[in-house]
Structures are given as C-alpha cells and as structure tokens.
Amino acid sequence: MKNTRIYHNPRCSKSRGTLELLQENSIQPEVILYLDNPPDADELRSLLSMLDMPPRALLRTGESEYAELGLADPGKSDDEIVEAMAAHPRLIERPIFVHNGRAVIGRPPENVLRIL
C-alpha cells in the first residue's frame, strides 16, 4: 500500500477538488477508486485509526444503504458498522487522504493541507 493515497470518487465535487488541491501542491497520490476497489474491514480499521475517529463518524448517513441496513441504531457495534462500510463502500465518507501514516477527510478539501 502506497504511503500517499486518496480514496477518491470522481463523481464527487469535494473529492475532485481535494485531488486538484493536492496536485497543485505537487502531491501525486495513488488514486484509489474505492467504489470499484473497496477497502476491506481491516483496511477500514487502519484508516479509522489514522483518522482517529470511531466508525460511525465515517458513515455517510444520507445514502440509502444507511437506512436499509438500520445503521442509525445506536446498538450497532463498531464491527458491524465497519463490515457494512466494507460491503457497501458508498457508505464511506469521502475523500480520505493518507500521507505518511496520517489521514484526513478532504471536507473541505483544504483539510488535506494539515498533514502535508
């Protein structure tokens, strides 16, 4: 796994803006199209550790899968949430930028500058 990477959705304006900002700062990250190549549960746990956030904070609550899987239920465990994101990558907040063992969500895109 490359040291500098972005979990990217090219259809998302924030994701595109984040990638453009990185390139403007001479950063050429490995681009992971996470909807096509979703991270598995172990990779998600690693990302969450680098992000220093609980799994629920990485969930996109507006996606249909969120309601369909009952993820608003506070009784859902962290493992259940991670497994749901691994199985349904649309649930993963985007973009996630990883650099030198640290990670940040590019919302707003300028967030990525904090870890360069």
PDB file of C-alpha atoms in Angstrom:
ATOM      1  CA  MET A   1       0.000   0.000   0.000  1.00  0.00           C
ATOM      2  CA  LYS A   2       1.440   3.315  -1.083  1.00  0.00           C
ATOM      3  CA  ASN A   3       2.342   5.870   1.567  1.00  0.00           C
ATOM      4  CA  THR A   4       0.434   8.736  -0.089  1.00  0.00           C
ATOM      5  CA  ARG A   5      -3.019   7.901  -1.411  1.00  0.00           C
ATOM      6  CA  ILE A   6      -6.524   9.232  -1.815  1.00  0.00           C
ATOM      7  CA  TYR A   7      -9.720   7.232  -1.627  1.00  0.00           C
ATOM      8  CA  HIS A   8     -11.465   9.015  -4.458  1.00  0.00           C
ATOM      9  CA  ASN A   9     -14.866   9.192  -6.116  1.00  0.00           C
ATOM     10  CA  PRO A  10     -14.516  11.141  -9.384  1.00  0.00           C
ATOM     11  CA  ARG A  11     -18.256  11.931  -9.375  1.00  0.00           C
ATOM     12  CA  CYS A  12     -17.916  13.868  -6.087  1.00  0.00           C
ATOM     13  CA  SER A  13     -17.010  17.550  -6.337  1.00  0.00           C
ATOM     14  CA  LYS A  14     -15.255  17.555  -2.928  1.00  0.00           C
ATOM     15  CA  SER A  15     -13.203  14.544  -3.951  1.00  0.00           C
ATOM     16  CA  ARG A  16     -12.244  16.141  -7.281  1.00  0.00           C
ATOM     17  CA  GLY A  17     -11.403  19.412  -5.508  1.00  0.00           C
ATOM     18  CA  THR A  18      -9.222  17.607  -2.990  1.00  0.00           C
ATOM     19  CA  LEU A  19      -7.286  15.786  -5.701  1.00  0.00           C
ATOM     20  CA  GLU A  20      -6.797  19.057  -7.620  1.00  0.00           C
ATOM     21  CA  LEU A  21      -5.540  20.812  -4.480  1.00  0.00           C
ATOM     22  CA  LEU A  22      -3.042  18.016  -3.839  1.00  0.00           C
ATOM     23  CA  GLN A  23      -1.786  18.191  -7.416  1.00  0.00           C
ATOM     24  CA  GLU A  24      -1.463  21.990  -7.156  1.00  0.00           C
ATOM     25  CA  ASN A  25       0.810  21.320  -4.162  1.00  0.00           C
ATOM     26  CA  SER A  26       2.945  18.881  -6.209  1.00  0.00           C
ATOM     27  CA  ILE A  27       1.482  15.836  -4.475  1.00  0.00           C
ATOM     28  CA  GLN A  28       0.697  12.926  -6.804  1.00  0.00           C
ATOM     29  CA  PRO A  29      -1.092  10.421  -4.578  1.00  0.00           C
ATOM     30  CA  GLU A  30      -2.044   6.918  -5.564  1.00  0.00           C
ATOM     31  CA  VAL A  31      -5.700   7.291  -6.563  1.00  0.00           C
ATOM     32  CA  ILE A  32      -7.902   4.530  -5.198  1.00  0.00           C
ATOM     33  CA  LEU A  33     -11.336   4.422  -6.800  1.00  0.00           C
ATOM     34  CA  TYR A  34     -12.828   2.991  -3.634  1.00  0.00           C
ATOM     35  CA  LEU A  35     -16.261   2.294  -5.139  1.00  0.00           C
ATOM     36  CA  ASP A  36     -14.574  -0.034  -7.653  1.00  0.00           C
ATOM     37  CA  ASN A  37     -11.928  -1.362  -5.244  1.00  0.00           C
ATOM     38  CA  PRO A  38     -13.409  -1.005  -1.760  1.00  0.00           C
ATOM     39  CA  PRO A  39     -11.219  -1.284   1.304  1.00  0.00           C
ATOM     40  CA  ASP A  40     -11.799  -4.427   3.335  1.00  0.00           C
ATOM     41  CA  ALA A  41     -12.666  -4.316   7.022  1.00  0.00           C
ATOM     42  CA  ASP A  42      -9.019  -4.454   8.144  1.00  0.00           C
ATOM     43  CA  GLU A  43      -8.055  -1.587   5.833  1.00  0.00           C
ATOM     44  CA  LEU A  44     -11.018   0.430   7.116  1.00  0.00           C
ATOM     45  CA  ARG A  45      -9.910  -0.157  10.713  1.00  0.00           C
ATOM     46  CA  SER A  46      -6.425   1.056   9.782  1.00  0.00           C
ATOM     47  CA  LEU A  47      -7.878   4.175   8.136  1.00  0.00           C
ATOM     48  CA  LEU A  48     -10.076   4.851  11.167  1.00  0.00           C
ATOM     49  CA  SER A  49      -7.029   4.588  13.420  1.00  0.00           C
ATOM     50  CA  MET A  50      -5.117   7.095  11.253  1.00  0.00           C
ATOM     51  CA  LEU A  51      -8.181   9.359  11.167  1.00  0.00           C
ATOM     52  CA  ASP A  52      -8.549   8.988  14.955  1.00  0.00           C
ATOM     53  CA  MET A  53     -12.316   8.596  14.681  1.00  0.00           C
ATOM     54  CA  PRO A  54     -14.914   5.971  15.508  1.00  0.00           C
ATOM     55  CA  PRO A  55     -16.518   4.056  12.610  1.00  0.00           C
ATOM     56  CA  ARG A  56     -19.857   5.837  12.982  1.00  0.00           C
ATOM     57  CA  ALA A  57     -18.146   9.194  12.251  1.00  0.00           C
ATOM     58  CA  LEU A  58     -17.052   7.896   8.822  1.00  0.00           C
ATOM     59  CA  LEU A  59     -20.575   6.914   7.755  1.00  0.00           C
ATOM     60  CA  ARG A  60     -22.457   8.770   5.029  1.00  0.00           C
ATOM     61  CA  THR A  61     -25.888   8.890   6.639  1.00  0.00           C
ATOM     62  CA  GLY A  62     -27.686  10.160   3.533  1.00  0.00           C
ATOM     63  CA  GLU A  63     -27.085   7.001   1.493  1.00  0.00           C
ATOM     64  CA  SER A  64     -29.985   4.581   1.035  1.00  0.00           C
ATOM     65  CA  GLU A  65     -27.911   1.722   2.477  1.00  0.00           C
ATOM     66  CA  TYR A  66     -27.677   3.606   5.771  1.00  0.00           C
ATOM     67  CA  ALA A  67     -31.432   3.294   6.307  1.00  0.00           C
ATOM     68  CA  GLU A  68     -31.750  -0.127   4.667  1.00  0.00           C
ATOM     69  CA  LEU A  69     -29.127  -1.633   6.983  1.00  0.00           C
ATOM     70  CA  GLY A  70     -30.512   0.075  10.092  1.00  0.00           C
ATOM     71  CA  LEU A  71     -27.215   1.813  10.804  1.00  0.00           C
ATOM     72  CA  ALA A  72     -28.887   4.621  12.761  1.00  0.00           C
ATOM     73  CA  ASP A  73     -29.486   2.033  15.508  1.00  0.00           C
ATOM     74  CA  PRO A  74     -27.139   3.007  18.357  1.00  0.00           C
ATOM     75  CA  GLY A  75     -26.947  -0.683  19.272  1.00  0.00           C
ATOM     76  CA  LYS A  76     -24.906  -1.438  16.146  1.00  0.00           C
ATOM     77  CA  SER A  77     -21.353  -2.308  17.149  1.00  0.00           C
ATOM     78  CA  ASP A  78     -18.256  -0.714  15.637  1.00  0.00           C
ATOM     79  CA  ASP A  79     -17.507  -4.044  13.939  1.00  0.00           C
ATOM     80  CA  GLU A  80     -20.984  -4.144  12.379  1.00  0.00           C
ATOM     81  CA  ILE A  81     -20.520  -0.609  11.058  1.00  0.00           C
ATOM     82  CA  VAL A  82     -17.076  -1.409   9.629  1.00  0.00           C
ATOM     83  CA  GLU A  83     -18.407  -4.569   7.975  1.00  0.00           C
ATOM     84  CA  ALA A  84     -21.305  -2.567   6.476  1.00  0.00           C
ATOM     85  CA  MET A  85     -18.890   0.006   5.019  1.00  0.00           C
ATOM     86  CA  ALA A  86     -16.683  -2.753   3.592  1.00  0.00           C
ATOM     87  CA  ALA A  87     -19.710  -4.401   1.954  1.00  0.00           C
ATOM     88  CA  HIS A  88     -21.298  -1.105   0.846  1.00  0.00           C
ATOM     89  CA  PRO A  89     -18.498   1.388   0.077  1.00  0.00           C
ATOM     90  CA  ARG A  90     -20.982   4.177  -0.789  1.00  0.00           C
ATOM     91  CA  LEU A  91     -21.374   4.467   3.000  1.00  0.00           C
ATOM     92  CA  ILE A  92     -17.753   5.641   3.394  1.00  0.00           C
ATOM     93  CA  GLU A  93     -17.266   9.398   3.705  1.00  0.00           C
ATOM     94  CA  ARG A  94     -15.009  10.777   1.000  1.00  0.00           C
ATOM     95  CA  PRO A  95     -12.391  11.661   0.100  1.00  0.00           C
ATOM     96  CA  ILE A  96      -9.889  10.158   2.513  1.00  0.00           C
ATOM     97  CA  PHE A  97      -6.306  11.322   2.035  1.00  0.00           C
ATOM     98  CA  VAL A  98      -3.457   9.318   3.579  1.00  0.00           C
ATOM     99  CA  HIS A  99       0.077  10.688   3.868  1.00  0.00           C
ATOM    100  CA  ASN A 100       2.991   9.460   5.998  1.00  0.00           C
ATOM    101  CA  GLY A 101       0.851   7.371   8.323  1.00  0.00           C
ATOM    102  CA  ARG A 102      -1.751  10.076   8.910  1.00  0.00           C
ATOM    103  CA  ALA A 103      -5.150  10.529   7.321  1.00  0.00           C
ATOM    104  CA  VAL A 104      -7.760  13.231   6.947  1.00  0.00           C
ATOM    105  CA  ILE A 105     -11.116  13.614   5.245  1.00  0.00           C
ATOM    106  CA  GLY A 106     -10.997  16.214   2.472  1.00  0.00           C
ATOM    107  CA  ARG A 107     -14.145  18.056   3.544  1.00  0.00           C
ATOM    108  CA  PRO A 108     -13.380  20.834   2.927  1.00  0.00           C
ATOM    109  CA  PRO A 109     -10.532  19.998   0.541  1.00  0.00           C
ATOM    110  CA  GLU A 110      -8.166  22.320   2.444  1.00  0.00           C
ATOM    111  CA  ASN A 111      -8.190  19.816   5.332  1.00  0.00           C
ATOM    112  CA  VAL A 112      -5.549  17.814   3.456  1.00  0.00           C
ATOM    113  CA  LEU A 113      -3.012  20.621   3.836  1.00  0.00           C
ATOM    114  CA  ARG A 114      -2.885  19.922   7.594  1.00  0.00           C
ATOM    115  CA  ILE A 115      -0.989  16.653   7.086  1.00  0.00           C
ATOM    116  CA  LEU A 116       1.394  17.623   4.254  1.00  0.00           C
TER     117      LEU A 116
END
